[in-house]
Coordinates of C-alpha atoms in Angstrom, one line a residue:
X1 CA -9.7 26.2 14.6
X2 CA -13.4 26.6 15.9
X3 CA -13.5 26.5 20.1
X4 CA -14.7 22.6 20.3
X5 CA -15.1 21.9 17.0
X6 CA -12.8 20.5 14.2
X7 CA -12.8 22.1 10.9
X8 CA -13.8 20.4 7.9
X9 CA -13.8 20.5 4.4
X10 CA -13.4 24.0 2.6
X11 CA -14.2 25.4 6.0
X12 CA -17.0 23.3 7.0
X13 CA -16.9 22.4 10.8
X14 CA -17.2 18.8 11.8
X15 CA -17.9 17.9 15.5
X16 CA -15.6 16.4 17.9
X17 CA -18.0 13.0 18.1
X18 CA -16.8 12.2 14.7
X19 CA -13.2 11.5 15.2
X20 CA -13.9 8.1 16.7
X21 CA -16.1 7.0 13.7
X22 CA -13.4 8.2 12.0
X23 CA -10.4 6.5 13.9
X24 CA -12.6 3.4 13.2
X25 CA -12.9 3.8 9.5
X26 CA -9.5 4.6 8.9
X27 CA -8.7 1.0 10.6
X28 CA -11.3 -0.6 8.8
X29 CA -10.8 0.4 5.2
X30 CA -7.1 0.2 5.8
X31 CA -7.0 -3.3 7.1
X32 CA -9.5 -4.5 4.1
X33 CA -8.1 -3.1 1.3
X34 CA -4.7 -4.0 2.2
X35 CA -5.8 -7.7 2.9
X36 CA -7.7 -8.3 0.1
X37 CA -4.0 -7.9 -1.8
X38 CA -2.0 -9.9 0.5
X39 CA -4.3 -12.9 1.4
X40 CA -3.8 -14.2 -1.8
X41 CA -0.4 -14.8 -0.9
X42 CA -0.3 -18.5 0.3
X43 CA -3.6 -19.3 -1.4
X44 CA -2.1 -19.0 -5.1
X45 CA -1.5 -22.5 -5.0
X46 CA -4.6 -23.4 -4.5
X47 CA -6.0 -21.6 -7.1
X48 CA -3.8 -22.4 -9.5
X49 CA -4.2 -26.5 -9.1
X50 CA -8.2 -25.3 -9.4
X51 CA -7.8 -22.9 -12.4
X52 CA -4.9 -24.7 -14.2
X53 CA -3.0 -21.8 -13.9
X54 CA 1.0 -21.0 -13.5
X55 CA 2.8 -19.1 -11.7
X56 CA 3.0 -15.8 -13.9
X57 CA -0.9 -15.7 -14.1
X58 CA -1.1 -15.9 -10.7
X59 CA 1.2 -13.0 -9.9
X60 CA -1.3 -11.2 -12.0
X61 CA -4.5 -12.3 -9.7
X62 CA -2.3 -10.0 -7.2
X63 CA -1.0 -7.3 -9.9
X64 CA -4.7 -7.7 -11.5
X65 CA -6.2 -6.0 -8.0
X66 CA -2.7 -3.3 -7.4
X67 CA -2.6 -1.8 -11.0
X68 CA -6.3 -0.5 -11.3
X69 CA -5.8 0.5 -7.6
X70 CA -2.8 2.6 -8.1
X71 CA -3.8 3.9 -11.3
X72 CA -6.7 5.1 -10.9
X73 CA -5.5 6.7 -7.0
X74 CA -4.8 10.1 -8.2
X75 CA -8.1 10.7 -10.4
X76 CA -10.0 9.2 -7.6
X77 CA -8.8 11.4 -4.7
X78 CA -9.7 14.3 -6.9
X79 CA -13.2 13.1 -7.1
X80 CA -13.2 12.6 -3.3
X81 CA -13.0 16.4 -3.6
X82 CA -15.7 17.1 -5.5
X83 CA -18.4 14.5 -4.7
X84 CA -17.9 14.7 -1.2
X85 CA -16.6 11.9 1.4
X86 CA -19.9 10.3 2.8
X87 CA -20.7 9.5 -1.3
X88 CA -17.3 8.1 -2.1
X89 CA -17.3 6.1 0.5
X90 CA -20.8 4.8 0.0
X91 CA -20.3 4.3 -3.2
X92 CA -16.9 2.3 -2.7
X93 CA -18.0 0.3 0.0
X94 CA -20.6 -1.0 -2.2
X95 CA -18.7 -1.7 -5.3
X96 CA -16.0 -3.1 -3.1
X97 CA -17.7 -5.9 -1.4
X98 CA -19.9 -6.5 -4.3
X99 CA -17.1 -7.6 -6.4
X100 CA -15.3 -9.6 -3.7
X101 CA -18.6 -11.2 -3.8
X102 CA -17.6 -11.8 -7.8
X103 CA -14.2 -12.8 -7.4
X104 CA -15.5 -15.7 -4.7
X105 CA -17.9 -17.4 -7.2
X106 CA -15.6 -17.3 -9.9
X107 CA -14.3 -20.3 -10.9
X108 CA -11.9 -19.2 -14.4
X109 CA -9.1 -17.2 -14.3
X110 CA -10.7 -14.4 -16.7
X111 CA -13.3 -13.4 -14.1
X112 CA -11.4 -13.9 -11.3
X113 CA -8.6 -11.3 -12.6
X114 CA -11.5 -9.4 -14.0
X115 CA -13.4 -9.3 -10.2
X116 CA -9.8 -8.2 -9.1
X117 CA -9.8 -5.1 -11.2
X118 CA -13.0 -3.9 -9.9
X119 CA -12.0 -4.5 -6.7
X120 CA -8.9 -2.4 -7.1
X121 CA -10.5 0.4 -8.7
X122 CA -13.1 0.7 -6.0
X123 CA -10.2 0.7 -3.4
X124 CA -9.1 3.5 -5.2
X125 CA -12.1 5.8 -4.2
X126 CA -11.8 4.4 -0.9
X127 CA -8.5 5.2 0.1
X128 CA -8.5 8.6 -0.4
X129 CA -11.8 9.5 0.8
X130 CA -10.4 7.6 4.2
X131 CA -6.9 9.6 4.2
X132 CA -9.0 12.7 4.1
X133 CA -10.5 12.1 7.1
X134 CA -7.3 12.9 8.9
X135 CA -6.5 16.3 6.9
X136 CA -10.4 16.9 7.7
X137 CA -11.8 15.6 11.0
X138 CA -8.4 15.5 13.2
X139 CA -6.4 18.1 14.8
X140 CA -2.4 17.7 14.8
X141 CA -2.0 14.9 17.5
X142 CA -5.6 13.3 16.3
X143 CA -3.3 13.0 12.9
X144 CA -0.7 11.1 14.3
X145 CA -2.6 9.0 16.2
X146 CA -4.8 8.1 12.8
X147 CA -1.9 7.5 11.0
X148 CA -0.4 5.5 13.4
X149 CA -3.6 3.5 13.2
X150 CA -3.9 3.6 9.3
X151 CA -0.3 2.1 9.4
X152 CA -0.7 -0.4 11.8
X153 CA -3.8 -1.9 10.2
X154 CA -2.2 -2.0 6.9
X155 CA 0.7 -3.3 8.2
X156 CA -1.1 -6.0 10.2
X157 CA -2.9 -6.6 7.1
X158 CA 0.3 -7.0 5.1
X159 CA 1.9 -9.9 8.1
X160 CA -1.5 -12.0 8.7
X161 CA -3.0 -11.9 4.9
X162 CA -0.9 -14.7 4.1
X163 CA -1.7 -16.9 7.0
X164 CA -5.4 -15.9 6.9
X165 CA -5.1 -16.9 2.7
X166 CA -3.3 -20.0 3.8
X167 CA -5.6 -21.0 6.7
X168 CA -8.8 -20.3 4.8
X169 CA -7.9 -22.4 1.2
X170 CA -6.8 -25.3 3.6
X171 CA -9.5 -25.5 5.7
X172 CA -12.5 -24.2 3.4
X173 CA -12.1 -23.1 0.2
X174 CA -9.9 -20.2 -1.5
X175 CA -13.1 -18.3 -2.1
X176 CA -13.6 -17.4 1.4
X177 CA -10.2 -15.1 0.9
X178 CA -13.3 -12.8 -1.0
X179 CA -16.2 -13.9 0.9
X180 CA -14.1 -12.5 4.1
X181 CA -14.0 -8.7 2.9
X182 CA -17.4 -7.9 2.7
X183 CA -18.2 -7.7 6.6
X184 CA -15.4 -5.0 6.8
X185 CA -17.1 -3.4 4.1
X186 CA -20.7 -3.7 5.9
X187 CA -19.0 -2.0 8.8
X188 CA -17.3 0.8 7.1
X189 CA -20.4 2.0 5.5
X190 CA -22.3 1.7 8.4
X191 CA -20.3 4.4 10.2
X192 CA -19.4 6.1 7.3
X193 CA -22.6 8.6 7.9
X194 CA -21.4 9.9 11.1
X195 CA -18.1 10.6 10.1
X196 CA -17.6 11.7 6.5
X197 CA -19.0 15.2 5.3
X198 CA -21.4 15.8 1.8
X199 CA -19.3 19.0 1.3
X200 CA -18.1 18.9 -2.2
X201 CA -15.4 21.3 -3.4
X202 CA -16.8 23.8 -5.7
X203 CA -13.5 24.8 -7.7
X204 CA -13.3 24.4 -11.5
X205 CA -11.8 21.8 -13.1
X206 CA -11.9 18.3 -14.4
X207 CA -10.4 15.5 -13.7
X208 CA -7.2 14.7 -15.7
X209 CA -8.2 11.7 -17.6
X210 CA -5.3 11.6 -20.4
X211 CA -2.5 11.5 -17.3
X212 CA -4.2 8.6 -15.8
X213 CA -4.8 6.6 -18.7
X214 CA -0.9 7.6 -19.7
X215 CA 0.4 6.4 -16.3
X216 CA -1.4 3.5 -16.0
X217 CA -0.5 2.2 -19.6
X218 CA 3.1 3.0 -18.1
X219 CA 2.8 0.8 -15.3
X220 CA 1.1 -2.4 -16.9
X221 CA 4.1 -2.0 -19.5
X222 CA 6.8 -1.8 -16.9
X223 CA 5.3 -4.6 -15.0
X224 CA 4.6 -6.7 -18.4
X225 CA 8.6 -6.2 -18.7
X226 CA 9.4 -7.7 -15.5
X227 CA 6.6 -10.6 -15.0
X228 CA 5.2 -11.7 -18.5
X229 CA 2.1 -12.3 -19.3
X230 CA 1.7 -15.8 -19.7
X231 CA 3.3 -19.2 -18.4
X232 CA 6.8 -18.5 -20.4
X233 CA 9.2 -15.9 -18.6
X234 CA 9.6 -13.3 -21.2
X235 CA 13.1 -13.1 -23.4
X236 CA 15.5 -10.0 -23.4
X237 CA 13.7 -8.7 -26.6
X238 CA 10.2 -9.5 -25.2
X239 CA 10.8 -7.4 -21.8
X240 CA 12.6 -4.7 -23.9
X241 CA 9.9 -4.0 -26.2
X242 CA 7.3 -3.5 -22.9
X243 CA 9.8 -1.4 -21.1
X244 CA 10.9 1.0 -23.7
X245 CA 6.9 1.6 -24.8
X246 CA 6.6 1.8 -21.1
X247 CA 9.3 4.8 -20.9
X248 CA 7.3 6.6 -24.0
X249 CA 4.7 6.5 -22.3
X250 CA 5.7 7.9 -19.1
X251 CA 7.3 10.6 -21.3
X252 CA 3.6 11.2 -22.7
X253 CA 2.6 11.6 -19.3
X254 CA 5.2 14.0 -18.2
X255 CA 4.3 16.8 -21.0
X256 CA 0.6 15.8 -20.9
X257 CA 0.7 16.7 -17.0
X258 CA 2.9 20.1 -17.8
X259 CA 0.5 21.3 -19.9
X260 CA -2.5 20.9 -18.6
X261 CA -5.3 23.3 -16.9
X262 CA -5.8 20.7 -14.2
X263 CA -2.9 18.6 -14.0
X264 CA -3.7 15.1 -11.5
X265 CA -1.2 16.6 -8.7
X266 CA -1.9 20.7 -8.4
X267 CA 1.6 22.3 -9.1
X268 CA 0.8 23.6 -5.4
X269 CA 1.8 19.8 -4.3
X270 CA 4.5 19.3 -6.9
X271 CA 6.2 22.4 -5.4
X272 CA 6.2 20.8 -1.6
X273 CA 9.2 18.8 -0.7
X274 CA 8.1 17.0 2.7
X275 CA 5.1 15.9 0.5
X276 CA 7.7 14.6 -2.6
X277 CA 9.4 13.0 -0.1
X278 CA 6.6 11.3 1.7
X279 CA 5.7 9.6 -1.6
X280 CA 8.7 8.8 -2.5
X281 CA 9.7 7.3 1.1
X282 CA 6.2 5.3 1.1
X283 CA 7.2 3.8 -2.5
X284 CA 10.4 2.6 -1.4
X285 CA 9.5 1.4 1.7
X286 CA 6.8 -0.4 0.0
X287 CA 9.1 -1.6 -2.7
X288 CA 11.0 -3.2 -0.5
X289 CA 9.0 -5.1 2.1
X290 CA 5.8 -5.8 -0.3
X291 CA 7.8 -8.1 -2.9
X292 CA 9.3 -9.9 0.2
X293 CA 6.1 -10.7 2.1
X294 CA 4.9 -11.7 -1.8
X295 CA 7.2 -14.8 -1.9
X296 CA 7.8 -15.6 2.0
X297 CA 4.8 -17.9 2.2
X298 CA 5.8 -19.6 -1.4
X299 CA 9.7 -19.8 -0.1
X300 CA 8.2 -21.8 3.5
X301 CA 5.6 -24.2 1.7
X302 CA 8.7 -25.0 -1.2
X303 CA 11.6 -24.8 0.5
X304 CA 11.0 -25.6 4.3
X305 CA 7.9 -27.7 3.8
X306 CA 5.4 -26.2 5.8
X307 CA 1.5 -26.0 5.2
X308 CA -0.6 -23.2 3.7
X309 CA -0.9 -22.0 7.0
X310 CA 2.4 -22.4 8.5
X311 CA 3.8 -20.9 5.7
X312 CA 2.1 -17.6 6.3
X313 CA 1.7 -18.1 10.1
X314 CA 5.3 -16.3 10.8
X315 CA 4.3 -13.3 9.3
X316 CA 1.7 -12.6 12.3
X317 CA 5.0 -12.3 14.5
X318 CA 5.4 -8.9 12.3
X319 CA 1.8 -7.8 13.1
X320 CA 2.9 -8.5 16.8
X321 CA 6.0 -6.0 16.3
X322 CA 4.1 -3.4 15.1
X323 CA 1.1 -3.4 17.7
X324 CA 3.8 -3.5 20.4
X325 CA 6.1 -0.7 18.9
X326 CA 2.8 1.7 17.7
X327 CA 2.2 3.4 21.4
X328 CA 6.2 4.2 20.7
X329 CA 5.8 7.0 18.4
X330 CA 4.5 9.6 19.0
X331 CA 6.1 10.3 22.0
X332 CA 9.1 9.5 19.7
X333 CA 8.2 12.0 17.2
X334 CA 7.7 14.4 20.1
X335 CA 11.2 14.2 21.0
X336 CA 13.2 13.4 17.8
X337 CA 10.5 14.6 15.2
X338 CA 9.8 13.1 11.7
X339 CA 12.8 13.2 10.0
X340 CA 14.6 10.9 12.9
X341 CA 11.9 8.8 13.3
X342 CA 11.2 7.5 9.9
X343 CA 15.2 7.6 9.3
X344 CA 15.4 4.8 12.5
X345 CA 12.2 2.9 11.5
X346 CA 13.5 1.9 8.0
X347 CA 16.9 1.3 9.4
X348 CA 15.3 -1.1 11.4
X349 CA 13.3 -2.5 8.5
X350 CA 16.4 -2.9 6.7
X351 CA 18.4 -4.7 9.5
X352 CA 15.0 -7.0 9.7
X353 CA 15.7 -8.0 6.3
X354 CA 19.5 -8.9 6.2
X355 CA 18.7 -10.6 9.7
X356 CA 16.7 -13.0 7.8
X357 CA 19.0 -13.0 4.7
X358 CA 21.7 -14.1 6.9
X359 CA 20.0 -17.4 8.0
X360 CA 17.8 -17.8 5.2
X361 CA 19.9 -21.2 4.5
X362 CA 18.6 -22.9 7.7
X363 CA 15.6 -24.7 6.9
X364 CA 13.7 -23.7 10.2
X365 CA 11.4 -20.9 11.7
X366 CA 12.7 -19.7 14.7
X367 CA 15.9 -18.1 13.0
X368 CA 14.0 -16.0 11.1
X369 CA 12.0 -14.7 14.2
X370 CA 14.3 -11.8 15.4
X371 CA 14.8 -10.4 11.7
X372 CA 10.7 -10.4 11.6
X373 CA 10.1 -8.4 14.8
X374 CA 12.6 -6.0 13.6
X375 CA 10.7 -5.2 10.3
X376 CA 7.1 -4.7 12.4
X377 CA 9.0 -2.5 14.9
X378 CA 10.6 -0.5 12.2
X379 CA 7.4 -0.5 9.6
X380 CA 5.3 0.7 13.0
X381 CA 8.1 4.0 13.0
X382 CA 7.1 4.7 9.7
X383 CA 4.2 6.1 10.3
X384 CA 4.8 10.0 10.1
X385 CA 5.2 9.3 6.7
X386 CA 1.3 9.9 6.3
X387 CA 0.4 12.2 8.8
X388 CA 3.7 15.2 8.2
X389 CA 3.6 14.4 4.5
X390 CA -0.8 15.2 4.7
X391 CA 0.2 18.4 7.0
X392 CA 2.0 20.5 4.1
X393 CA -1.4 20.4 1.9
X394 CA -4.2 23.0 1.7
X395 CA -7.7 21.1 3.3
X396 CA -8.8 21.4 -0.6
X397 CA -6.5 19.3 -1.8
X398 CA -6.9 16.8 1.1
X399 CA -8.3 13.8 -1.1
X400 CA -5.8 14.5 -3.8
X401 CA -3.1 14.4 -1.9
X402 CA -4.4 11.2 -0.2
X403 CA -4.6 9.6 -3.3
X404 CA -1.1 10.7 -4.4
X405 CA 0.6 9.2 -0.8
X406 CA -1.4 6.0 -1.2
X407 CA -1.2 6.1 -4.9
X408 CA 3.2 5.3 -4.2
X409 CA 2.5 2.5 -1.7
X410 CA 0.4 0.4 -3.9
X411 CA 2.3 1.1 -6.8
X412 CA 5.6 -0.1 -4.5
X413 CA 3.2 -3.1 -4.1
X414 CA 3.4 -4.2 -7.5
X415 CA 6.5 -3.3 -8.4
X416 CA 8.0 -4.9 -5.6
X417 CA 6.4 -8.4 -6.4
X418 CA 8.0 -7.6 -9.7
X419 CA 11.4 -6.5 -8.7
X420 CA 12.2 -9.4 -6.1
X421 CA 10.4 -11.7 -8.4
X422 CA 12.8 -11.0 -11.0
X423 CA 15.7 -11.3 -8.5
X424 CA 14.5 -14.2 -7.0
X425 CA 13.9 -16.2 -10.4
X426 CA 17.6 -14.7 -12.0
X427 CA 19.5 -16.2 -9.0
X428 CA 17.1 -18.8 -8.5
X429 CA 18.1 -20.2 -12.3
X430 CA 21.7 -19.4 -12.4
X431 CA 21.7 -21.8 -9.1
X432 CA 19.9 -24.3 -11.2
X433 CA 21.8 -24.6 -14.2
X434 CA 25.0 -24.8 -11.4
X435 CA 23.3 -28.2 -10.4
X436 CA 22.0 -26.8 -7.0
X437 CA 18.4 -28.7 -5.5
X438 CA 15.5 -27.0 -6.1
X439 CA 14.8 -25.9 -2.7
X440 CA 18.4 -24.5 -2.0
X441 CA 17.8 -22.7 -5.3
X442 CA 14.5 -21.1 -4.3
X443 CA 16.4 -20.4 -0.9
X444 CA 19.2 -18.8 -2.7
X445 CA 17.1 -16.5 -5.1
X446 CA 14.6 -15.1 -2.2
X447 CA 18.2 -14.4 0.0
X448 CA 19.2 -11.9 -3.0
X449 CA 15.8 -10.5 -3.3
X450 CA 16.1 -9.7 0.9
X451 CA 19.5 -8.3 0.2
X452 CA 17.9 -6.2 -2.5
X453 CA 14.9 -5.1 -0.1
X454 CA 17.5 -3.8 2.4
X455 CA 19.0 -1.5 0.1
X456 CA 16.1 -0.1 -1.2
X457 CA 14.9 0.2 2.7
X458 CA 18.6 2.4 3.5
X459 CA 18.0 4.4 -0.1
X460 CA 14.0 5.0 1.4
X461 CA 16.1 6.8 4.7
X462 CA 18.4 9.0 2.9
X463 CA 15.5 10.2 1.4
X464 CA 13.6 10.7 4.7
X465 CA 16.8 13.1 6.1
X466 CA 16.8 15.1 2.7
X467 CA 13.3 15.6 2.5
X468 CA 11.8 16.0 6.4
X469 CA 12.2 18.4 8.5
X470 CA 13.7 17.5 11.6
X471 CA 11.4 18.9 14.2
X472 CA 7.9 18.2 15.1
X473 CA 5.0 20.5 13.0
X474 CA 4.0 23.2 14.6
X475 CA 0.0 23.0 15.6
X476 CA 0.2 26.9 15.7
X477 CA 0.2 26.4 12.3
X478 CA -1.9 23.9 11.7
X479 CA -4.4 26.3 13.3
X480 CA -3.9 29.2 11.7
X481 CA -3.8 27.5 8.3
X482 CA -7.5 25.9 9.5
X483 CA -8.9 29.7 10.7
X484 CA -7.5 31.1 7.4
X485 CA -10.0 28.9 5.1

């Protein structure tokens, strides 16, 4: 590493006055794009009385804004490489807020969903060109510290999206949940200039438009499967047909990816198992706590009777967890290192989760409130999942790699509205048809998707002690690795 200096891409040394500008666009662009997801949350009803819609279209205004996002991640971080951060994020920031700008005006489903999508694919460039930043403009402790901060504005994101949705269709109209984006979006791109480089990587090599057009087509199958794609819940035949072209096409996109020149993760990544396993962690973490936060506002507006905003006004109590528990990690990475303190993090997260299941048949708050703080203290020691999954790859592959880590959390996000959907509505209608009250049947159906959550959350941490190491990195490296380009 250059004395005083901080080296950038392909070599290219960036000075030390850009890691605040930095710090501040990793918060920004992670709070935005993760709100714009989940501040639909405890608005859907409004929209839907607007629109006429029911509840499976309105799982795909949410899946409508994820799918484009995580499909189009990998492609995206590789052309983070090669057209250089500053125009990725220009160019992202723009599109961004000028489609949330779209979805705001909208007033029918088709271009509402259709805003969405453009939405998500310009999250897509944005996402990795922020994620570089850390591999690019940070040293080893900068890292953490910019992941922390990249976690804890997602997560934040994540716990006050619903009550923002919920307090913005109540007391204005469910457009502002659009309108709001674009003054993060101002801000990111004015500070984008004096921290993200015009370097472009100069290696050969397209990118791999076949896998991403394979994996995507794999995920809106899969997800057709599990949600449907109109008012009726699909039959056995009708999520079979989805899935199994769904697993053909994931198939496709195996051999596609084997053979190719340019495959959408270099074999170099493929080949590294603390980056595997930080994708893998980030998807099952995701998995399990997006699906839940999904349906908690719908679960307190149907089944306990609270307002838009009340219903999504407990989730803030998570954002308060995490802020309080962020100054707690590094100093706990420092002494128990990655591997440890992910493994205790989604313990915690899981804990959170049966806490709730356990007195999710009182029809109150406050029992809930203990099994809350423990998610947003254990989703705040997740955070070395970004930063020692980020320090295994080559500076080259920065944006790439980005795209792959961020690429598993929003895909987690879809599939996790899926998966406890469909566990929620399976129990939910076997309580039914027992003669059980609606609201003690919605109640019983989101206490097995919390119970299904945890598991996943305990599967995400034996993954974590396979897959990290279980001391700190070593900056040594880190700077030898940074001299060597």
């Amino acid at each position: 590493m250059v004395s005083g200096r901080l080296t950038g891409p392909i070599g290219i040394a960036q000075p030390r006055g850009a890691a605040l500008p930095t710090l501040l666009i990793i918060a920004l662009v992670a709070f935005v794009t993760t709100l714009d997801n989940n501040i639909v949350a405890a608005a859907v009803p409004s929209i839907g009385r607007e629109l006429g819609l029911g509840l499976t279209e309105l799982q795909w205004i949410s899946l409508g804004y994820i799918l484009p996002f995580a499909g189009l991640l990998l492609v995206a971080g590789n052309l983070v490489d090669r057209w250089g951060q500053r125009r990725a994020l220009l160019l992202g920031l723009l599109v961004f807020g000028t489609a949330a700008l779209a979805g705001g005006v909208a007033r029918d489903a088709v271009t509402l969903i259709a805003a969405r999508a453009v939405q998500g694919a310009a999250a897509a460039v944005l996402v990795p060109a922020t994620l570089s930043l850390l591999r690019t403009n940070l040293d080893v402790r900068g890292r953490t510290i910019g992941a922390g901060i990249w976690t804890a504005a997602l997560a934040v994101a994540i716990a006050i999206g619903p009550a923002a949705g919920g307090m913005l269709s109540e007391h204005l109209h469910w457009s502002w949940i659009f309108f709001s984006n674009v003054p993060f979006a101002v801000a990111a791109a004015a500070l984008a200039p004096a921290a993200a480089a015009t370097t472009r990587r100069t290696t050969p090599g397209g990118a791999d438009v076949r896998g991403m057009l394979l994996v995507t087509a794999a995920m809106l199958l899969f997800l057709m499967a599990l949600v449907g794609t109109g008012e009726q819940t699909p039959n056995p035949l009708g999520r079979a047909v989805p899935a199994g072209l769904g697993v053909l096409a994931l198939v496709a996109f195996v051999v596609v990816e084997r053979r190719s020149a340019h495959p959408m993760l270099p074999r170099s990544l493929v080949a590294e198992r603390a980056f595997l396993g930080g994708v893998s962690v980030q998807l099952l973490w995701g998995l399990g706590v997006s699906g839940v936060f999904f349906f908690t506002p719908l679960l307190h507006q149907e089944s306990l009777g609270l307002t838009p905003t009340g219903a999504g006004l407990p989730l803030v109590l998570v954002a308060v967890a995490i802020v309080a528990a962020t100054p707690l990690v590094a100093p706990a990475v420092d002494r128990w290192g990655p591997r440890y303190t992910v493994m205790v993090g989604l313990v915690l997260v899981s804990a959170g989760l049966v806490a709730i299941a356990v007195v999710n048949h009182v029809p109150s708050v406050p029992p809930r409130i203990p099994g809350l703080l423990l998610i947003g203290a254990g989703s705040a020691f997740t955070t070395p999942l970004t930063s020692f999954s980020l320090e295994v790859v080559a500076t080259r592959d920065a944006g790439i790699a980005s795209g792959a880590l961020t690429a598993s959390r929003e895909l987690s996000s879809a599939l996790g509205v899926a998966l406890i959907g469909l566990v929620l509505t399976v129990r939910q209608s076997a309580e039914l048809a027992a003669g059980a009250p609606e609201p003690d049947a919605l109640a019983s159906g989101f206490t097995a998707g919390l119970i299904t959550a945890a598991v996943v959350e305990l599967l995400a941490a034996a993954v974590t002690f396979a897959c990290f190491r279980s001391r700190p990195f070593d900056e040594h490296r880190d700077t030898a690795d940074s001299g060597g380009e």
